[in-house]
mmCIF file of C-alpha atoms and ligand atoms in Angstrom:
data_model
loop_
_atom_site.group_PDB
_atom_site.id
_atom_site.type_symbol
_atom_site.label_atom_id
_atom_site.label_comp_id
_atom_site.label_asym_id
_atom_site.label_seq_id
_atom_site.Cartn_x
_atom_site.Cartn_y
_atom_site.Cartn_z
ATOM 1 C CA MET A 1 82.445 65.888 193.184
ATOM 2 C CA ALA A 2 82.440 69.674 192.530
ATOM 3 C CA GLN A 3 86.230 69.613 192.456
ATOM 4 C CA LYS A 4 86.203 66.739 189.902
ATOM 5 C CA LEU A 5 83.763 68.631 187.675
ATOM 6 C CA ARG A 6 85.923 71.773 187.724
ATOM 7 C CA VAL A 7 89.001 69.757 186.744
ATOM 8 C CA PHE A 8 87.037 68.108 183.942
ATOM 9 C CA ALA A 9 85.763 71.485 182.738
ATOM 10 C CA ALA A 10 89.268 72.973 182.745
ATOM 11 C CA VAL A 11 90.691 70.044 180.783
ATOM 12 C CA ALA A 12 87.828 70.246 178.275
ATOM 13 C CA MET A 13 88.338 74.015 177.827
ATOM 14 C CA ALA A 14 92.081 73.598 177.249
ATOM 15 C CA ALA A 15 91.387 70.896 174.677
ATOM 16 C CA THR A 16 88.863 73.122 172.901
ATOM 17 C CA LEU A 17 91.286 76.069 172.797
ATOM 18 C CA ALA A 18 94.076 73.864 171.504
ATOM 19 C CA ALA A 19 91.749 72.488 168.845
ATOM 20 C CA THR A 20 90.621 75.991 167.883
ATOM 21 C CA THR A 21 94.210 77.230 167.649
ATOM 22 C CA ALA A 22 95.274 74.238 165.604
ATOM 23 C CA CYS A 23 92.317 74.761 163.349
ATOM 24 C CA SER A 24 92.836 78.468 162.772
ATOM 25 C CA SER A 25 96.557 78.176 162.165
ATOM 26 C CA SER A 26 95.980 75.541 159.503
ATOM 27 C CA ARG A 27 93.327 77.704 157.898
ATOM 28 C CA ASP A 28 95.692 80.669 157.880
ATOM 29 C CA GLU A 29 98.592 78.854 156.342
ATOM 30 C CA ASP A 30 99.266 81.590 153.795
ATOM 31 C CA SER A 31 99.020 84.487 156.185
ATOM 32 C CA SER A 32 100.342 85.937 159.353
ATOM 33 C CA SER A 33 98.124 85.816 162.385
ATOM 34 C CA GLY A 34 97.804 87.715 165.627
ATOM 35 C CA SER A 35 95.620 89.675 167.960
ATOM 36 C CA SER A 36 92.298 90.858 166.623
ATOM 37 C CA SER A 37 92.976 94.404 167.892
ATOM 38 C CA ASN A 38 94.547 95.623 164.654
ATOM 39 C CA LEU A 39 93.665 92.696 162.421
ATOM 40 C CA ILE A 40 92.756 93.298 158.782
ATOM 41 C CA GLY A 41 91.172 90.472 156.772
ATOM 42 C CA ILE A 42 92.006 90.260 153.066
ATOM 43 C CA ALA A 43 89.918 87.914 150.881
ATOM 44 C CA MET A 44 91.140 87.326 147.328
ATOM 45 C CA PRO A 45 89.364 85.228 144.668
ATOM 46 C CA THR A 46 92.024 82.861 143.352
ATOM 47 C CA LYS A 47 95.717 82.162 143.110
ATOM 48 C CA SER A 48 95.298 80.834 139.585
ATOM 49 C CA LEU A 49 95.444 84.288 138.014
ATOM 50 C CA GLU A 50 98.640 86.261 138.218
ATOM 51 C CA ARG A 51 97.092 89.574 139.102
ATOM 52 C CA TRP A 52 95.412 88.415 142.332
ATOM 53 C CA ASN A 53 98.704 87.029 143.644
ATOM 54 C CA ASN A 54 100.283 90.437 143.058
ATOM 55 C CA ASP A 55 97.308 92.261 144.549
ATOM 56 C CA GLY A 56 97.250 90.133 147.702
ATOM 57 C CA ALA A 57 100.989 90.171 148.286
ATOM 58 C CA HIS A 58 101.303 93.928 147.798
ATOM 59 C CA LEU A 59 98.401 94.878 150.058
ATOM 60 C CA ASN A 60 99.513 92.411 152.704
ATOM 61 C CA ASP A 61 103.001 93.838 152.625
ATOM 62 C CA LEU A 62 101.836 97.447 152.925
ATOM 63 C CA LEU A 63 99.527 96.724 155.833
ATOM 64 C CA THR A 64 102.095 94.619 157.664
ATOM 65 C CA LYS A 65 104.685 97.360 157.278
ATOM 66 C CA ALA A 66 102.156 99.860 158.630
ATOM 67 C CA GLY A 67 101.929 97.755 161.790
ATOM 68 C CA TYR A 68 98.719 95.850 161.075
ATOM 69 C CA THR A 69 98.242 92.147 161.555
ATOM 70 C CA THR A 70 96.704 90.517 158.512
ATOM 71 C CA THR A 71 95.012 87.358 157.414
ATOM 72 C CA LEU A 72 95.184 86.849 153.651
ATOM 73 C CA GLN A 73 93.060 84.131 152.076
ATOM 74 C CA TYR A 74 92.561 82.904 148.510
ATOM 75 C CA ALA A 75 89.374 81.023 147.622
ATOM 76 C CA ASP A 76 90.207 79.036 144.494
ATOM 77 C CA ASN A 77 87.372 80.816 142.643
ATOM 78 C CA LYS A 78 84.849 78.927 144.817
ATOM 79 C CA VAL A 79 82.098 81.069 146.279
ATOM 80 C CA ASP A 80 81.408 78.776 149.267
ATOM 81 C CA GLN A 81 85.083 78.694 150.133
ATOM 82 C CA GLN A 82 85.227 82.487 150.133
ATOM 83 C CA ILE A 83 82.160 82.703 152.377
ATOM 84 C CA THR A 84 83.742 80.255 154.864
ATOM 85 C CA GLN A 85 86.975 82.234 154.820
ATOM 86 C CA LEU A 86 85.099 85.471 155.500
ATOM 87 C CA GLN A 87 83.183 83.817 158.334
ATOM 88 C CA ASN A 88 86.466 82.644 159.876
ATOM 89 C CA MET A 89 87.909 86.133 159.571
ATOM 90 C CA ILE A 90 84.813 87.643 161.198
ATOM 91 C CA ASN A 91 85.216 85.187 164.077
ATOM 92 C CA GLN A 92 88.622 86.778 164.706
ATOM 93 C CA ASN A 93 86.963 90.201 164.911
ATOM 94 C CA PRO A 94 89.075 92.208 162.446
ATOM 95 C CA LYS A 95 88.851 95.987 162.171
ATOM 96 C CA VAL A 96 88.343 95.935 158.403
ATOM 97 C CA LEU A 97 87.639 93.322 155.740
ATOM 98 C CA VAL A 98 89.012 93.899 152.241
ATOM 99 C CA VAL A 99 87.149 91.675 149.800
ATOM 100 C CA ALA A 100 87.753 90.956 146.124
ATOM 101 C CA SER A 101 84.608 88.899 145.627
ATOM 102 C CA ILE A 102 84.084 85.922 143.344
ATOM 103 C CA ASP A 103 80.314 86.298 143.052
ATOM 104 C CA GLY A 104 79.412 89.862 143.939
ATOM 105 C CA THR A 105 75.847 88.896 144.832
ATOM 106 C CA ALA A 106 76.569 86.020 147.207
ATOM 107 C CA LEU A 107 77.999 87.726 150.272
ATOM 108 C CA SER A 108 74.959 89.418 151.860
ATOM 109 C CA PRO A 109 74.449 86.948 154.766
ATOM 110 C CA VAL A 110 78.105 86.802 155.795
ATOM 111 C CA LEU A 111 78.481 90.588 155.551
ATOM 112 C CA GLU A 112 75.403 90.995 157.714
ATOM 113 C CA LYS A 113 77.424 89.286 160.449
ATOM 114 C CA ALA A 114 80.355 91.624 159.833
ATOM 115 C CA ALA A 115 78.045 94.610 160.219
ATOM 116 C CA GLN A 116 76.670 93.254 163.509
ATOM 117 C CA GLN A 117 80.266 93.325 164.803
ATOM 118 C CA LYS A 118 80.833 96.800 163.344
ATOM 119 C CA ILE A 119 83.530 95.518 161.003
ATOM 120 C CA LYS A 120 83.981 97.860 158.035
ATOM 121 C CA VAL A 121 84.087 96.381 154.546
ATOM 122 C CA ILE A 122 86.008 97.610 151.493
ATOM 123 C CA ALA A 123 85.112 96.010 148.154
ATOM 124 C CA TYR A 124 88.401 95.543 146.341
ATOM 125 C CA ASP A 125 88.401 95.821 142.532
ATOM 126 C CA ARG A 126 84.955 94.163 142.255
ATOM 127 C CA LEU A 127 81.801 95.697 143.687
ATOM 128 C CA ILE A 128 79.805 93.659 146.214
ATOM 129 C CA ASN A 129 76.113 93.794 145.319
ATOM 130 C CA ALA A 130 72.762 93.424 147.052
ATOM 131 C CA THR A 131 73.873 94.400 150.543
ATOM 132 C CA PRO A 132 73.947 97.603 152.579
ATOM 133 C CA ASN A 133 77.001 96.231 154.384
ATOM 134 C CA VAL A 134 79.740 97.356 152.071
ATOM 135 C CA ASP A 135 81.239 100.664 153.123
ATOM 136 C CA TYR A 136 83.673 101.595 150.355
ATOM 137 C CA TYR A 137 84.770 100.450 146.911
ATOM 138 C CA ALA A 138 88.218 100.887 145.382
ATOM 139 C CA THR A 139 88.847 99.939 141.785
ATOM 140 C CA PHE A 140 90.104 101.036 138.420
ATOM 141 C CA ASP A 141 87.486 102.750 136.306
ATOM 142 C CA ASN A 142 85.929 99.604 134.834
ATOM 143 C CA TYR A 143 83.839 101.335 132.160
ATOM 144 C CA GLN A 144 86.954 103.197 131.030
ATOM 145 C CA VAL A 145 88.833 99.871 130.657
ATOM 146 C CA GLY A 146 86.293 98.712 128.059
ATOM 147 C CA LYS A 147 86.164 102.124 126.413
ATOM 148 C CA LEU A 148 89.940 102.058 125.919
ATOM 149 C CA GLN A 149 89.670 98.611 124.304
ATOM 150 C CA GLY A 150 86.876 99.788 121.972
ATOM 151 C CA GLU A 151 88.723 102.984 121.024
ATOM 152 C CA TYR A 152 91.886 101.029 120.324
ATOM 153 C CA ILE A 153 89.988 98.771 117.912
ATOM 154 C CA VAL A 154 88.413 101.748 116.114
ATOM 155 C CA LYS A 155 91.800 103.387 115.659
ATOM 156 C CA GLN A 156 93.688 100.232 114.700
ATOM 157 C CA LEU A 157 91.171 99.244 112.038
ATOM 158 C CA GLY A 158 90.775 102.784 110.706
ATOM 159 C CA LEU A 159 87.014 102.624 111.178
ATOM 160 C CA ASP A 160 86.686 106.399 111.337
ATOM 161 C CA ALA A 161 88.421 106.623 107.977
ATOM 162 C CA GLY A 162 85.612 104.468 106.581
ATOM 163 C CA LYS A 163 87.604 101.238 106.374
ATOM 164 C CA GLY A 164 85.830 97.892 106.636
ATOM 165 C CA PRO A 165 83.911 95.699 106.857
ATOM 166 C CA PHE A 166 85.898 93.724 109.428
ATOM 167 C CA ASN A 167 85.056 90.411 111.095
ATOM 168 C CA LEU A 168 84.863 90.842 114.868
ATOM 169 C CA GLU A 169 84.520 88.161 117.534
ATOM 170 C CA PRO A 170 83.376 89.665 120.841
ATOM 171 C CA PHE A 171 83.942 88.121 124.281
ATOM 172 C CA ALA A 172 82.949 89.216 127.781
ATOM 173 C CA GLY A 173 84.151 88.244 131.260
ATOM 174 C CA SER A 174 82.613 86.008 133.892
ATOM 175 C CA SER A 175 78.859 86.429 134.283
ATOM 176 C CA ASP A 176 79.084 86.533 138.097
ATOM 177 C CA ASP A 177 81.649 89.365 138.118
ATOM 178 C CA ASN A 178 80.085 92.800 138.345
ATOM 179 C CA ASN A 179 83.099 94.313 136.542
ATOM 180 C CA ALA A 180 82.496 92.241 133.422
ATOM 181 C CA LYS A 181 79.370 94.138 132.440
ATOM 182 C CA PHE A 182 81.146 97.499 132.861
ATOM 183 C CA PHE A 183 84.053 96.337 130.689
ATOM 184 C CA PHE A 184 81.637 95.185 128.014
ATOM 185 C CA SER A 185 79.493 98.338 128.125
ATOM 186 C CA GLY A 186 82.549 100.562 127.824
ATOM 187 C CA ALA A 187 83.712 98.689 124.721
ATOM 188 C CA TRP A 188 80.288 98.148 123.167
ATOM 189 C CA ASP A 189 79.229 101.783 123.489
ATOM 190 C CA VAL A 190 82.203 102.568 121.244
ATOM 191 C CA LEU A 191 81.866 99.625 118.823
ATOM 192 C CA LYS A 192 78.106 99.265 118.391
ATOM 193 C CA PRO A 193 77.693 102.196 115.951
ATOM 194 C CA TYR A 194 80.156 100.485 113.576
ATOM 195 C CA VAL A 195 78.282 97.185 113.919
ATOM 196 C CA ASP A 196 75.040 99.031 113.172
ATOM 197 C CA SER A 197 76.556 100.688 110.091
ATOM 198 C CA GLY A 198 77.926 97.353 108.811
ATOM 199 C CA LYS A 199 81.600 98.351 109.035
ATOM 200 C CA VAL A 200 82.019 95.679 111.688
ATOM 201 C CA VAL A 201 80.299 92.313 111.305
ATOM 202 C CA ILE A 202 80.074 89.380 113.699
ATOM 203 C CA PRO A 203 80.242 86.177 111.629
ATOM 204 C CA SER A 204 79.449 83.958 114.628
ATOM 205 C CA GLY A 205 76.116 85.778 114.844
ATOM 206 C CA LYS A 206 76.338 86.420 118.594
ATOM 207 C CA LYS A 207 73.302 88.485 119.442
ATOM 208 C CA LEU A 208 74.435 91.787 120.904
ATOM 209 C CA ALA A 209 71.658 94.251 120.226
ATOM 210 C CA SER A 210 72.701 96.209 123.318
ATOM 211 C CA ASP A 211 75.143 96.251 126.243
ATOM 212 C CA ALA A 212 72.629 94.244 128.229
ATOM 213 C CA ASP A 213 73.238 91.194 126.014
ATOM 214 C CA TRP A 214 76.825 90.801 127.283
ATOM 215 C CA LYS A 215 76.062 87.452 128.928
ATOM 216 C CA ASN A 216 75.598 85.986 125.421
ATOM 217 C CA VAL A 217 79.373 86.171 125.030
ATOM 218 C CA SER A 218 80.582 85.758 128.616
ATOM 219 C CA ILE A 219 83.206 83.219 129.649
ATOM 220 C CA ASP A 220 82.612 81.906 133.143
ATOM 221 C CA GLY A 221 85.410 81.967 135.687
ATOM 222 C CA TRP A 222 87.475 84.092 133.287
ATOM 223 C CA SER A 223 88.850 80.755 132.109
ATOM 224 C CA SER A 224 91.549 80.647 129.404
ATOM 225 C CA GLN A 225 90.549 77.090 128.480
ATOM 226 C CA LYS A 226 86.877 77.995 128.049
ATOM 227 C CA ALA A 227 87.830 81.015 125.924
ATOM 228 C CA GLN A 228 90.052 78.794 123.794
ATOM 229 C CA SER A 229 87.334 76.225 123.141
ATOM 230 C CA GLU A 230 84.748 78.930 122.444
ATOM 231 C CA MET A 231 87.113 80.485 119.899
ATOM 232 C CA ASP A 232 87.818 77.028 118.398
ATOM 233 C CA ASN A 233 84.063 76.490 118.006
ATOM 234 C CA ARG A 234 83.483 79.857 116.390
ATOM 235 C CA ILE A 235 86.362 79.392 113.938
ATOM 236 C CA ASN A 236 85.281 75.835 113.059
ATOM 237 C CA SER A 237 81.653 76.771 112.519
ATOM 238 C CA PHE A 238 81.764 80.254 111.013
ATOM 239 C CA TYR A 239 85.153 80.770 109.397
ATOM 240 C CA THR A 240 85.014 78.370 106.494
ATOM 241 C CA GLY A 241 85.876 79.027 102.863
ATOM 242 C CA GLY A 242 88.802 81.343 103.602
ATOM 243 C CA LYS A 243 86.908 83.728 105.882
ATOM 244 C CA LYS A 244 89.241 85.248 108.503
ATOM 245 C CA VAL A 245 88.901 86.752 111.965
ATOM 246 C CA ASP A 246 90.090 90.386 111.765
ATOM 247 C CA VAL A 247 89.609 91.472 115.348
ATOM 248 C CA VAL A 248 88.797 89.991 118.753
ATOM 249 C CA LEU A 249 87.381 92.017 121.624
ATOM 250 C CA SER A 250 88.801 90.208 124.641
ATOM 251 C CA PRO A 251 88.002 91.815 127.999
ATOM 252 C CA ASN A 252 91.145 90.625 129.762
ATOM 253 C CA ASP A 253 94.424 88.788 129.438
ATOM 254 C CA SER A 254 93.314 85.371 130.700
ATOM 255 C CA LEU A 255 90.719 85.186 127.898
ATOM 256 C CA ALA A 256 93.152 86.664 125.373
ATOM 257 C CA LEU A 257 95.634 83.910 126.166
ATOM 258 C CA GLY A 258 93.119 81.167 125.339
ATOM 259 C CA ILE A 259 91.999 83.002 122.197
ATOM 260 C CA GLU A 260 95.603 83.395 121.052
ATOM 261 C CA GLN A 261 96.198 79.670 121.576
ATOM 262 C CA SER A 262 93.119 78.886 119.522
ATOM 263 C CA LEU A 263 94.225 81.148 116.653
ATOM 264 C CA GLU A 264 97.657 79.581 116.685
ATOM 265 C CA SER A 265 96.217 76.071 116.531
ATOM 266 C CA LYS A 266 94.005 77.118 113.618
ATOM 267 C CA GLY A 267 97.030 78.268 111.640
ATOM 268 C CA TYR A 268 96.828 82.065 111.986
ATOM 269 C CA LYS A 269 100.287 83.636 111.588
ATOM 270 C CA VAL A 270 101.739 86.854 113.010
ATOM 271 C CA GLY A 271 102.624 89.224 110.194
ATOM 272 C CA THR A 272 100.126 87.734 107.741
ATOM 273 C CA ASP A 273 96.628 87.144 109.067
ATOM 274 C CA TRP A 274 96.929 87.501 112.858
ATOM 275 C CA PRO A 275 93.953 89.580 114.118
ATOM 276 C CA VAL A 276 93.878 92.626 116.396
ATOM 277 C CA ILE A 277 93.350 91.353 119.967
ATOM 278 C CA THR A 278 92.664 93.373 123.106
ATOM 279 C CA GLY A 279 93.365 92.478 126.728
ATOM 280 C CA GLN A 280 93.626 93.767 130.275
ATOM 281 C CA ASP A 281 96.027 93.340 133.221
ATOM 282 C CA ALA A 282 99.460 93.221 131.552
ATOM 283 C CA ASP A 283 99.996 89.657 132.767
ATOM 284 C CA LEU A 284 103.481 88.340 132.101
ATOM 285 C CA ALA A 285 102.519 85.778 129.419
ATOM 286 C CA ASN A 286 100.419 88.378 127.595
ATOM 287 C CA THR A 287 103.099 91.031 127.785
ATOM 288 C CA LYS A 288 105.479 88.543 126.188
ATOM 289 C CA ASN A 289 102.810 87.803 123.582
ATOM 290 C CA MET A 290 102.528 91.530 122.843
ATOM 291 C CA LEU A 291 106.259 91.665 122.238
ATOM 292 C CA ALA A 292 105.874 88.662 119.926
ATOM 293 C CA GLY A 293 103.042 90.363 118.020
ATOM 294 C CA LYS A 294 100.336 87.977 119.248
ATOM 295 C CA GLN A 295 98.410 90.492 121.312
ATOM 296 C CA SER A 296 97.840 94.076 120.187
ATOM 297 C CA MET A 297 97.285 95.824 123.494
ATOM 298 C CA THR A 298 96.499 95.389 127.127
ATOM 299 C CA VAL A 299 94.811 97.752 129.539
ATOM 300 C CA TRP A 300 97.251 98.007 132.392
ATOM 301 C CA LYS A 301 95.922 98.491 135.877
ATOM 302 C CA ASP A 302 98.938 99.006 138.096
ATOM 303 C CA THR A 303 97.752 96.897 141.002
ATOM 304 C CA ARG A 304 100.375 98.532 143.208
ATOM 305 C CA THR A 305 98.455 101.831 143.067
ATOM 306 C CA LEU A 306 95.189 100.053 143.948
ATOM 307 C CA GLY A 307 96.903 98.433 146.928
ATOM 308 C CA ASP A 308 98.364 101.780 147.993
ATOM 309 C CA GLN A 309 94.926 103.372 147.881
ATOM 310 C CA VAL A 310 93.228 100.562 149.794
ATOM 311 C CA ALA A 311 95.939 100.511 152.471
ATOM 312 C CA LYS A 312 95.357 104.253 152.878
ATOM 313 C CA MET A 313 91.591 103.711 153.192
ATOM 314 C CA VAL A 314 92.091 100.970 155.789
ATOM 315 C CA ASP A 315 94.262 103.294 157.833
ATOM 316 C CA GLN A 316 91.745 106.137 157.534
ATOM 317 C CA ILE A 317 88.949 103.839 158.705
ATOM 318 C CA VAL A 318 90.932 102.522 161.672
ATOM 319 C CA LYS A 319 92.065 106.013 162.704
ATOM 320 C CA GLY A 320 88.542 107.362 162.344
ATOM 321 C CA SER A 321 89.563 110.024 159.806
ATOM 322 C CA ALA A 322 87.679 110.907 156.615
ATOM 323 C CA VAL A 323 88.008 108.157 154.015
ATOM 324 C CA GLU A 324 89.178 109.438 150.640
ATOM 325 C CA THR A 325 86.787 108.716 147.727
ATOM 326 C CA ASN A 326 86.436 110.372 144.309
ATOM 327 C CA ASP A 327 83.164 108.970 142.932
ATOM 328 C CA THR A 328 79.844 108.930 144.718
ATOM 329 C CA SER A 329 77.511 108.217 141.821
ATOM 330 C CA SER A 330 78.685 105.401 139.527
ATOM 331 C CA TYR A 331 78.494 102.259 141.620
ATOM 332 C CA ASN A 332 75.008 101.449 142.820
ATOM 333 C CA ASN A 333 75.020 97.939 144.251
ATOM 334 C CA GLY A 334 71.249 97.551 144.115
ATOM 335 C CA VAL A 335 70.817 98.738 147.698
ATOM 336 C CA LYS A 336 72.917 101.894 147.783
ATOM 337 C CA VAL A 337 75.548 103.873 145.934
ATOM 338 C CA VAL A 338 78.867 102.761 147.345
ATOM 339 C CA PRO A 339 81.383 105.596 147.785
ATOM 340 C CA SER A 340 84.263 104.683 145.512
ATOM 341 C CA TYR A 341 87.824 105.522 144.684
ATOM 342 C CA LEU A 342 88.426 105.054 140.946
ATOM 343 C CA LEU A 343 91.926 104.829 139.504
ATOM 344 C CA ALA A 344 92.814 105.423 135.855
ATOM 345 C CA PRO A 345 93.696 102.452 133.625
ATOM 346 C CA VAL A 346 96.377 102.852 130.953
ATOM 347 C CA VAL A 347 96.739 101.363 127.438
ATOM 348 C CA VAL A 348 100.004 99.510 126.787
ATOM 349 C CA THR A 349 101.123 98.256 123.371
ATOM 350 C CA LYS A 350 104.278 96.568 122.156
ATOM 351 C CA ASP A 351 105.826 100.006 121.606
ATOM 352 C CA ASP A 352 105.542 101.195 125.172
ATOM 353 C CA VAL A 353 106.128 98.020 127.166
ATOM 354 C CA LYS A 354 109.524 99.384 128.110
ATOM 355 C CA THR A 355 108.520 102.932 129.033
ATOM 356 C CA LYS A 356 105.373 101.922 130.906
ATOM 357 C CA LEU A 357 105.938 98.471 132.371
ATOM 358 C CA VAL A 358 109.704 98.300 132.775
ATOM 359 C CA ASP A 359 110.596 101.881 133.674
ATOM 360 C CA SER A 360 107.877 101.878 136.345
ATOM 361 C CA GLY A 361 109.361 98.740 137.886
ATOM 362 C CA PHE A 362 106.259 96.598 137.186
ATOM 363 C CA TYR A 363 108.506 94.134 135.336
ATOM 364 C CA THR A 364 112.257 93.867 135.059
ATOM 365 C CA ALA A 365 113.608 93.945 131.512
ATOM 366 C CA ASP A 366 115.119 90.580 132.272
ATOM 367 C CA LYS A 367 111.771 88.983 133.011
ATOM 368 C CA LEU A 368 110.474 90.081 129.611
ATOM 369 C CA GLY A 369 113.607 88.994 127.806
ATOM 370 C CA LEU A 370 114.355 92.631 126.819
HETATM 371 C C1 BGC B 1 89.382 92.211 137.224
HETATM 372 C C2 BGC B 1 90.304 92.001 136.052
HETATM 373 C C3 BGC B 1 90.646 90.531 135.921
HETATM 374 C C4 BGC B 1 89.406 89.641 135.994
HETATM 375 C C5 BGC B 1 89.757 88.190 136.081
HETATM 376 C C6 BGC B 1 88.179 91.317 137.079
HETATM 377 O O1 BGC B 1 87.278 91.523 138.112
HETATM 378 O O2 BGC B 1 89.000 93.570 137.304
HETATM 379 O O3 BGC B 1 91.473 92.769 136.226
HETATM 380 O O4 BGC B 1 91.279 90.289 134.698
HETATM 381 O O5 BGC B 1 88.629 89.981 137.100
HETATM 382 O O6 BGC B 1 90.407 87.883 137.255
#
């Protein structure tokens, strides 16, 4: 009887292990897998936006070359999916989790589990809020991104030379992304004085008395389609009788793309009445649009340098050496100030696509049709 039970138990255990293995390898279909001893988990928000594909691939490559085993997961912009992926990673007991969150306020319970297992957490590009269990943050200076967009608009329109009034349509990023409010504040701190003095007007009447009102113009999920229909609505309702949009504050390239499609469908033409439009990320479609005169600028964040920095931080954590940070005051996540490494974003226009994006190897000339 005892013998029979042992055989049964052994068979059941083997079946469970096989099931677990089958399960985890199907979950990890886009990653390499291996022992948990030097495993690094990388959680990215979505494959639908070009930049996150580049971010994930580059970091994965660096860590793999440095001898780490990695699991790289994309969550289709779904918060629950990202939480499940993180839980699965934690079950494999990684040394470090690198997380580009979808909703920066939704990860407290799962990160509590990571902390119980002494797994260190690096917030990648987007801060993770409302938890003590985030150890480091690496990003581009988000406020500076918005400031560069605002300053570009001021210069392009000649606002300091007293020109105006100009019709501005402001947009902000996804309301669940902590970065979006920094982008907006950076831009609005520059633009608001001109709105107050009447040199810049907002025909759609979006209420933006202060930075804190940014959610009145946010586009959820950073969706190009939603930005396009919002722009369609504003043009249909507020730009009648020959009134024209002069300038659009777009926080990033995915929104800019939708806005550009809307303008095109409403008959705006490059070289005659096409407005000034800002962006961020130097995505391929937008870079081509810049060359075609449909987007005025983008704020380029060379994701390779962010990956390089994060790979360095991972290695410092694993080796127990001091982790390099350069900002210990800006990013309070509601529970603590998270020690951060901030990189500098760079403005790119049509005129310096070649010197900045091609000469640095970010794009080949071929890819841009140059
Ligand atoms: C990133 C931007 C990106 C946006 C949409 C933000 O958190 O910082 O670079 O354009 O998300 O994915």
